[in-house]
Each structure stands twice: as C-alpha cells, then as structure tokens.
Amino acid sequence: MAEASPPAGRFHWFTRHIPTRETVHQHRLLRPFAPHLTHSSLWRMTRRSVPRGVALGLFVAVLIPVMHTFVAALLAIPARANVAIAAVFTMVVNPITIPPLYYAAYRIGSWELHHDATLVDPKAAERFTGELSRLLFWVHQASGSIAIGVLTIAVASAVLGYVGASLVWGFWSRSRWQQRRRARG
C-alpha cells in the first residue's frame, strides 16, 4: 500500500506544526491540557462540533483583538467545539479587516446608543491643542460606541456563523446521502 504524500505548499507547514489528538502529550505547553484535548468531538468534523467551532472562532476573533487563535482554541475545550475550525475562523480578523471592523462597530454602536453621527464635537475638540490630546479625546468620546458595536458584531457573526455552518453541513450531508443512494441503485 502506497503512503500518502505530504500536502504541498503553505499547508505543509501547518500539517507539520499543528498537534493532532495523538501528539498532544508530546508538546510541553499542551501537556497540562492533554486530558481535556483528547475528547473526540474536539478533533472530528461532526454536525455539532463544526458549527460550534465556527461560532466560537468568529465571536472570539471579533471580541478579542490579540491572541484570539489561542483563546478560541482554549474555549473550544469546554464548548466541545472543533479546535481546528475555531482557530481557523479567527483568521477573518487580521490587519486588513480591523479598520473597517472598528469603523462599522463605531457606526453600529452610535446607532444603538442614539449618539450623533459626528465623531467629535468640534467646539470641545478645539480646547485640546496637541495631536495626542485630540486623539485621546476622540478615543474617550468614541469608546462606548465602539465597545457596544464590537459586542453586537461579535454576537451577530457568531449566530450567523453557527446557522450558516449548520445549513452548509446539512446540505453537504444530504448531498452525500443522495450520492450513496444513487451509487447503490
């Protein structure tokens, strides 16, 4: 029987460095979590673990700006979500998507809090002369709206991700059953 060749390209690095269910005990940093990381739902693609992983990955990616991949993988353990799917879906938030995300969060938060559409009151901003003072004033004025908006986007993306992944899984599963039925008949 011929051995499968390793995947080519960029994914080869991932396949060599991402621990599997069997190799968790070999990694020093993962050893304390090893008893929890060996549960089968964390690694298998099932109709429950995949949508949970998608929802968890999207929620954590939007809500936590740094180390979100590690946090999502850690939170996947008690949620019984697929660890790899949760980690992959945190990649939707990256340096390219952060500025539009936070601008959208500000707009959504301002709408939810019924704030004025302008970012800063011009008369209040004139009191501050330095650029750093203006920046800190803007952050202070916009922080509530941004926080509410980020929370709203995180919850909405998690719900939409869960529903979308469940629908895709159901469609894929039905098509596989139909293929099997046609192959038998």
PDB file of C-alpha atoms in Angstrom:
ATOM      1  CA  MET A   1       0.000   0.000   0.000  1.00  0.00           C
ATOM      2  CA  ALA A   2       1.464   3.384  -1.020  1.00  0.00           C
ATOM      3  CA  GLU A   3       1.923   6.113   1.530  1.00  0.00           C
ATOM      4  CA  ALA A   4       0.092   9.398   1.046  1.00  0.00           C
ATOM      5  CA  SER A   5       2.391  12.202   0.001  1.00  0.00           C
ATOM      6  CA  PRO A   6       2.557  15.232   2.278  1.00  0.00           C
ATOM      7  CA  PRO A   7       0.471  18.243   1.245  1.00  0.00           C
ATOM      8  CA  ALA A   8       2.324  20.739  -0.885  1.00  0.00           C
ATOM      9  CA  GLY A   9       2.711  24.446  -0.349  1.00  0.00           C
ATOM     10  CA  ARG A  10       1.805  26.505   2.670  1.00  0.00           C
ATOM     11  CA  PHE A  11      -0.402  23.888   4.277  1.00  0.00           C
ATOM     12  CA  HIS A  12       2.552  21.551   4.649  1.00  0.00           C
ATOM     13  CA  TRP A  13       3.926  23.791   7.412  1.00  0.00           C
ATOM     14  CA  PHE A  14       0.574  23.644   9.239  1.00  0.00           C
ATOM     15  CA  THR A  15       0.326  19.893   8.992  1.00  0.00           C
ATOM     16  CA  ARG A  16       3.802  19.525  10.481  1.00  0.00           C
ATOM     17  CA  HIS A  17       3.319  22.019  13.343  1.00  0.00           C
ATOM     18  CA  ILE A  18      -0.304  21.701  14.453  1.00  0.00           C
ATOM     19  CA  PRO A  19      -0.646  18.968  17.079  1.00  0.00           C
ATOM     20  CA  THR A  20      -3.086  16.157  16.484  1.00  0.00           C
ATOM     21  CA  ARG A  21      -5.167  14.288  19.020  1.00  0.00           C
ATOM     22  CA  GLU A  22      -2.451  11.648  19.244  1.00  0.00           C
ATOM     23  CA  THR A  23       0.524  14.038  19.618  1.00  0.00           C
ATOM     24  CA  VAL A  24      -0.903  16.364  22.292  1.00  0.00           C
ATOM     25  CA  HIS A  25       1.066  14.608  25.053  1.00  0.00           C
ATOM     26  CA  GLN A  26       4.358  15.268  23.248  1.00  0.00           C
ATOM     27  CA  HIS A  27       4.058  19.083  23.368  1.00  0.00           C
ATOM     28  CA  ARG A  28       5.295  20.598  26.612  1.00  0.00           C
ATOM     29  CA  LEU A  29       2.860  23.550  26.552  1.00  0.00           C
ATOM     30  CA  LEU A  30      -0.148  21.342  25.831  1.00  0.00           C
ATOM     31  CA  ARG A  31       0.614  18.614  28.388  1.00  0.00           C
ATOM     32  CA  PRO A  32      -1.482  20.235  31.184  1.00  0.00           C
ATOM     33  CA  PHE A  33      -4.492  20.309  28.850  1.00  0.00           C
ATOM     34  CA  ALA A  34      -3.882  16.847  27.360  1.00  0.00           C
ATOM     35  CA  PRO A  35      -6.633  15.007  29.279  1.00  0.00           C
ATOM     36  CA  HIS A  36      -9.165  17.544  28.022  1.00  0.00           C
ATOM     37  CA  LEU A  37      -7.775  17.763  24.482  1.00  0.00           C
ATOM     38  CA  THR A  38      -8.198  14.066  23.753  1.00  0.00           C
ATOM     39  CA  HIS A  39     -12.004  14.220  23.585  1.00  0.00           C
ATOM     40  CA  SER A  40     -13.061  13.127  20.102  1.00  0.00           C
ATOM     41  CA  SER A  41     -15.502  15.995  19.457  1.00  0.00           C
ATOM     42  CA  LEU A  42     -12.627  18.469  19.617  1.00  0.00           C
ATOM     43  CA  TRP A  43     -10.928  16.945  16.577  1.00  0.00           C
ATOM     44  CA  ARG A  44     -13.623  15.252  14.481  1.00  0.00           C
ATOM     45  CA  MET A  45     -15.831  17.036  11.983  1.00  0.00           C
ATOM     46  CA  THR A  46     -19.338  16.426  13.298  1.00  0.00           C
ATOM     47  CA  ARG A  47     -22.619  18.244  12.755  1.00  0.00           C
ATOM     48  CA  ARG A  48     -22.380  19.696  16.246  1.00  0.00           C
ATOM     49  CA  SER A  49     -18.685  20.456  16.680  1.00  0.00           C
ATOM     50  CA  VAL A  50     -18.160  22.268  13.366  1.00  0.00           C
ATOM     51  CA  PRO A  51     -20.904  24.918  13.808  1.00  0.00           C
ATOM     52  CA  ARG A  52     -19.773  25.419  17.396  1.00  0.00           C
ATOM     53  CA  GLY A  53     -16.209  25.929  16.195  1.00  0.00           C
ATOM     54  CA  VAL A  54     -17.297  28.423  13.533  1.00  0.00           C
ATOM     55  CA  ALA A  55     -19.405  30.412  16.002  1.00  0.00           C
ATOM     56  CA  LEU A  56     -16.735  30.378  18.690  1.00  0.00           C
ATOM     57  CA  GLY A  57     -13.967  31.363  16.276  1.00  0.00           C
ATOM     58  CA  LEU A  58     -15.939  34.292  14.858  1.00  0.00           C
ATOM     59  CA  PHE A  59     -17.071  35.507  18.288  1.00  0.00           C
ATOM     60  CA  VAL A  60     -13.586  35.433  19.792  1.00  0.00           C
ATOM     61  CA  ALA A  61     -11.948  36.920  16.675  1.00  0.00           C
ATOM     62  CA  VAL A  62     -14.162  39.993  16.763  1.00  0.00           C
ATOM     63  CA  LEU A  63     -14.221  40.410  20.531  1.00  0.00           C
ATOM     64  CA  ILE A  64     -10.561  39.811  21.393  1.00  0.00           C
ATOM     65  CA  PRO A  65      -8.046  41.672  19.198  1.00  0.00           C
ATOM     66  CA  VAL A  66      -4.875  39.843  20.308  1.00  0.00           C
ATOM     67  CA  MET A  67      -4.106  36.135  20.806  1.00  0.00           C
ATOM     68  CA  HIS A  68      -7.587  35.275  19.589  1.00  0.00           C
ATOM     69  CA  THR A  69      -6.490  31.989  17.993  1.00  0.00           C
ATOM     70  CA  PHE A  70      -5.133  30.679  21.304  1.00  0.00           C
ATOM     71  CA  VAL A  71      -8.203  31.907  23.224  1.00  0.00           C
ATOM     72  CA  ALA A  72     -10.605  30.323  20.723  1.00  0.00           C
ATOM     73  CA  ALA A  73      -8.749  27.007  20.871  1.00  0.00           C
ATOM     74  CA  LEU A  74      -8.792  27.119  24.668  1.00  0.00           C
ATOM     75  CA  LEU A  75     -12.518  27.960  24.814  1.00  0.00           C
ATOM     76  CA  ALA A  76     -13.284  25.171  22.338  1.00  0.00           C
ATOM     77  CA  ILE A  77     -12.464  22.615  25.040  1.00  0.00           C
ATOM     78  CA  PRO A  78     -15.420  23.284  27.377  1.00  0.00           C
ATOM     79  CA  ALA A  79     -17.699  24.134  24.423  1.00  0.00           C
ATOM     80  CA  ARG A  80     -16.882  20.774  22.735  1.00  0.00           C
ATOM     81  CA  ALA A  81     -16.245  22.685  19.521  1.00  0.00           C
ATOM     82  CA  ASN A  82     -13.816  21.612  16.835  1.00  0.00           C
ATOM     83  CA  VAL A  83     -10.479  23.162  17.863  1.00  0.00           C
ATOM     84  CA  ALA A  84      -9.072  23.489  14.353  1.00  0.00           C
ATOM     85  CA  ILE A  85     -12.233  25.101  12.960  1.00  0.00           C
ATOM     86  CA  ALA A  86     -12.378  27.570  15.862  1.00  0.00           C
ATOM     87  CA  ALA A  87      -8.730  28.507  15.284  1.00  0.00           C
ATOM     88  CA  VAL A  88      -9.148  28.882  11.511  1.00  0.00           C
ATOM     89  CA  PHE A  89     -12.206  31.121  11.779  1.00  0.00           C
ATOM     90  CA  THR A  90     -10.336  33.572  13.982  1.00  0.00           C
ATOM     91  CA  MET A  91      -8.305  34.454  10.897  1.00  0.00           C
ATOM     92  CA  VAL A  92     -11.154  36.556   9.483  1.00  0.00           C
ATOM     93  CA  VAL A  93      -9.913  39.362  11.719  1.00  0.00           C
ATOM     94  CA  ASN A  94      -6.495  40.486  10.543  1.00  0.00           C
ATOM     95  CA  PRO A  95      -4.677  43.797   9.987  1.00  0.00           C
ATOM     96  CA  ILE A  96      -6.594  44.355   6.748  1.00  0.00           C
ATOM     97  CA  THR A  97     -10.061  43.811   8.227  1.00  0.00           C
ATOM     98  CA  ILE A  98      -9.555  45.581  11.580  1.00  0.00           C
ATOM     99  CA  PRO A  99     -10.042  49.219  10.404  1.00  0.00           C
ATOM    100  CA  PRO A 100     -13.361  48.562   8.609  1.00  0.00           C
ATOM    101  CA  LEU A 101     -14.473  46.368  11.504  1.00  0.00           C
ATOM    102  CA  TYR A 102     -13.885  49.068  14.095  1.00  0.00           C
ATOM    103  CA  TYR A 103     -15.431  51.753  11.897  1.00  0.00           C
ATOM    104  CA  ALA A 104     -18.525  49.566  11.463  1.00  0.00           C
ATOM    105  CA  ALA A 105     -18.508  48.900  15.215  1.00  0.00           C
ATOM    106  CA  TYR A 106     -18.449  52.644  15.888  1.00  0.00           C
ATOM    107  CA  ARG A 107     -21.343  53.275  13.479  1.00  0.00           C
ATOM    108  CA  ILE A 108     -23.422  50.411  14.887  1.00  0.00           C
ATOM    109  CA  GLY A 109     -22.678  51.408  18.485  1.00  0.00           C
ATOM    110  CA  SER A 110     -23.555  55.050  17.789  1.00  0.00           C
ATOM    111  CA  TRP A 111     -26.831  53.949  16.258  1.00  0.00           C
ATOM    112  CA  GLU A 112     -27.624  51.661  19.210  1.00  0.00           C
ATOM    113  CA  LEU A 113     -26.772  54.339  21.759  1.00  0.00           C
ATOM    114  CA  HIS A 114     -28.572  57.039  19.735  1.00  0.00           C
ATOM    115  CA  HIS A 115     -25.412  59.133  19.509  1.00  0.00           C
ATOM    116  CA  ASP A 116     -24.857  61.863  16.979  1.00  0.00           C
ATOM    117  CA  ALA A 117     -23.244  60.698  13.723  1.00  0.00           C
ATOM    118  CA  THR A 118     -20.271  63.043  14.160  1.00  0.00           C
ATOM    119  CA  LEU A 119     -17.238  61.572  15.848  1.00  0.00           C
ATOM    120  CA  VAL A 120     -16.201  64.568  17.933  1.00  0.00           C
ATOM    121  CA  ASP A 121     -17.875  67.802  18.950  1.00  0.00           C
ATOM    122  CA  PRO A 122     -15.764  70.452  17.133  1.00  0.00           C
ATOM    123  CA  LYS A 123     -16.042  73.027  19.939  1.00  0.00           C
ATOM    124  CA  ALA A 124     -14.941  70.547  22.586  1.00  0.00           C
ATOM    125  CA  ALA A 125     -12.052  69.352  20.419  1.00  0.00           C
ATOM    126  CA  GLU A 126     -10.764  72.919  19.955  1.00  0.00           C
ATOM    127  CA  ARG A 127      -9.922  73.066  23.647  1.00  0.00           C
ATOM    128  CA  PHE A 128      -7.215  70.468  23.140  1.00  0.00           C
ATOM    129  CA  THR A 129      -4.205  71.697  21.221  1.00  0.00           C
ATOM    130  CA  GLY A 130      -1.878  68.730  20.844  1.00  0.00           C
ATOM    131  CA  GLU A 131      -2.429  65.889  18.400  1.00  0.00           C
ATOM    132  CA  LEU A 132      -2.128  63.318  21.178  1.00  0.00           C
ATOM    133  CA  SER A 133      -4.711  65.205  23.221  1.00  0.00           C
ATOM    134  CA  ARG A 134      -7.113  65.219  20.262  1.00  0.00           C
ATOM    135  CA  LEU A 135      -6.567  61.512  19.688  1.00  0.00           C
ATOM    136  CA  LEU A 136      -7.177  60.688  23.351  1.00  0.00           C
ATOM    137  CA  PHE A 137     -10.279  62.913  23.344  1.00  0.00           C
ATOM    138  CA  TRP A 138     -11.615  61.066  20.270  1.00  0.00           C
ATOM    139  CA  VAL A 139     -10.916  57.669  21.844  1.00  0.00           C
ATOM    140  CA  HIS A 140     -12.696  58.778  25.009  1.00  0.00           C
ATOM    141  CA  GLN A 141     -15.715  60.029  23.068  1.00  0.00           C
ATOM    142  CA  ALA A 142     -15.980  57.009  20.770  1.00  0.00           C
ATOM    143  CA  SER A 143     -15.021  54.171  23.123  1.00  0.00           C
ATOM    144  CA  GLY A 144     -18.550  53.424  24.358  1.00  0.00           C
ATOM    145  CA  SER A 145     -19.955  53.258  20.864  1.00  0.00           C
ATOM    146  CA  ILE A 146     -17.079  51.079  19.653  1.00  0.00           C
ATOM    147  CA  ALA A 147     -17.434  48.676  22.603  1.00  0.00           C
ATOM    148  CA  ILE A 148     -21.180  48.237  22.060  1.00  0.00           C
ATOM    149  CA  GLY A 149     -20.655  47.869  18.313  1.00  0.00           C
ATOM    150  CA  VAL A 150     -17.908  45.253  18.707  1.00  0.00           C
ATOM    151  CA  LEU A 151     -20.082  43.226  21.062  1.00  0.00           C
ATOM    152  CA  THR A 152     -23.003  43.443  18.632  1.00  0.00           C
ATOM    153  CA  ILE A 153     -20.866  42.391  15.664  1.00  0.00           C
ATOM    154  CA  ALA A 154     -19.332  39.520  17.688  1.00  0.00           C
ATOM    155  CA  VAL A 155     -22.723  38.133  18.715  1.00  0.00           C
ATOM    156  CA  ALA A 156     -24.249  38.610  15.247  1.00  0.00           C
ATOM    157  CA  SER A 157     -21.291  36.978  13.475  1.00  0.00           C
ATOM    158  CA  ALA A 158     -21.354  34.036  15.906  1.00  0.00           C
ATOM    159  CA  VAL A 159     -25.087  33.476  15.369  1.00  0.00           C
ATOM    160  CA  LEU A 160     -24.818  33.846  11.589  1.00  0.00           C
ATOM    161  CA  GLY A 161     -21.733  31.606  11.532  1.00  0.00           C
ATOM    162  CA  TYR A 162     -23.479  28.900  13.544  1.00  0.00           C
ATOM    163  CA  VAL A 163     -26.620  28.982  11.396  1.00  0.00           C
ATOM    164  CA  GLY A 164     -24.603  29.154   8.172  1.00  0.00           C
ATOM    165  CA  ALA A 165     -22.332  26.272   9.148  1.00  0.00           C
ATOM    166  CA  SER A 166     -25.340  24.178  10.204  1.00  0.00           C
ATOM    167  CA  LEU A 167     -27.077  24.849   6.882  1.00  0.00           C
ATOM    168  CA  VAL A 168     -23.937  24.052   4.868  1.00  0.00           C
ATOM    169  CA  TRP A 169     -23.382  20.891   6.912  1.00  0.00           C
ATOM    170  CA  GLY A 170     -26.983  19.794   6.357  1.00  0.00           C
ATOM    171  CA  PHE A 171     -26.788  20.476   2.617  1.00  0.00           C
ATOM    172  CA  TRP A 172     -23.472  18.647   2.317  1.00  0.00           C
ATOM    173  CA  SER A 173     -24.770  15.710   4.356  1.00  0.00           C
ATOM    174  CA  ARG A 174     -27.931  15.383   2.225  1.00  0.00           C
ATOM    175  CA  SER A 175     -25.910  15.502  -0.984  1.00  0.00           C
ATOM    176  CA  ARG A 176     -23.604  12.762   0.326  1.00  0.00           C
ATOM    177  CA  TRP A 177     -26.608  10.574   1.196  1.00  0.00           C
ATOM    178  CA  GLN A 178     -28.066  11.130  -2.268  1.00  0.00           C
ATOM    179  CA  GLN A 179     -24.745  10.174  -3.884  1.00  0.00           C
ATOM    180  CA  ARG A 180     -24.609   6.979  -1.823  1.00  0.00           C
ATOM    181  CA  ARG A 181     -28.191   6.121  -2.664  1.00  0.00           C
ATOM    182  CA  ARG A 182     -27.518   6.629  -6.399  1.00  0.00           C
ATOM    183  CA  ALA A 183     -24.341   4.542  -6.187  1.00  0.00           C
ATOM    184  CA  ARG A 184     -26.281   1.634  -4.611  1.00  0.00           C
ATOM    185  CA  GLY A 185     -29.196   1.814  -7.026  1.00  0.00           C
TER     186      GLY A 185
END
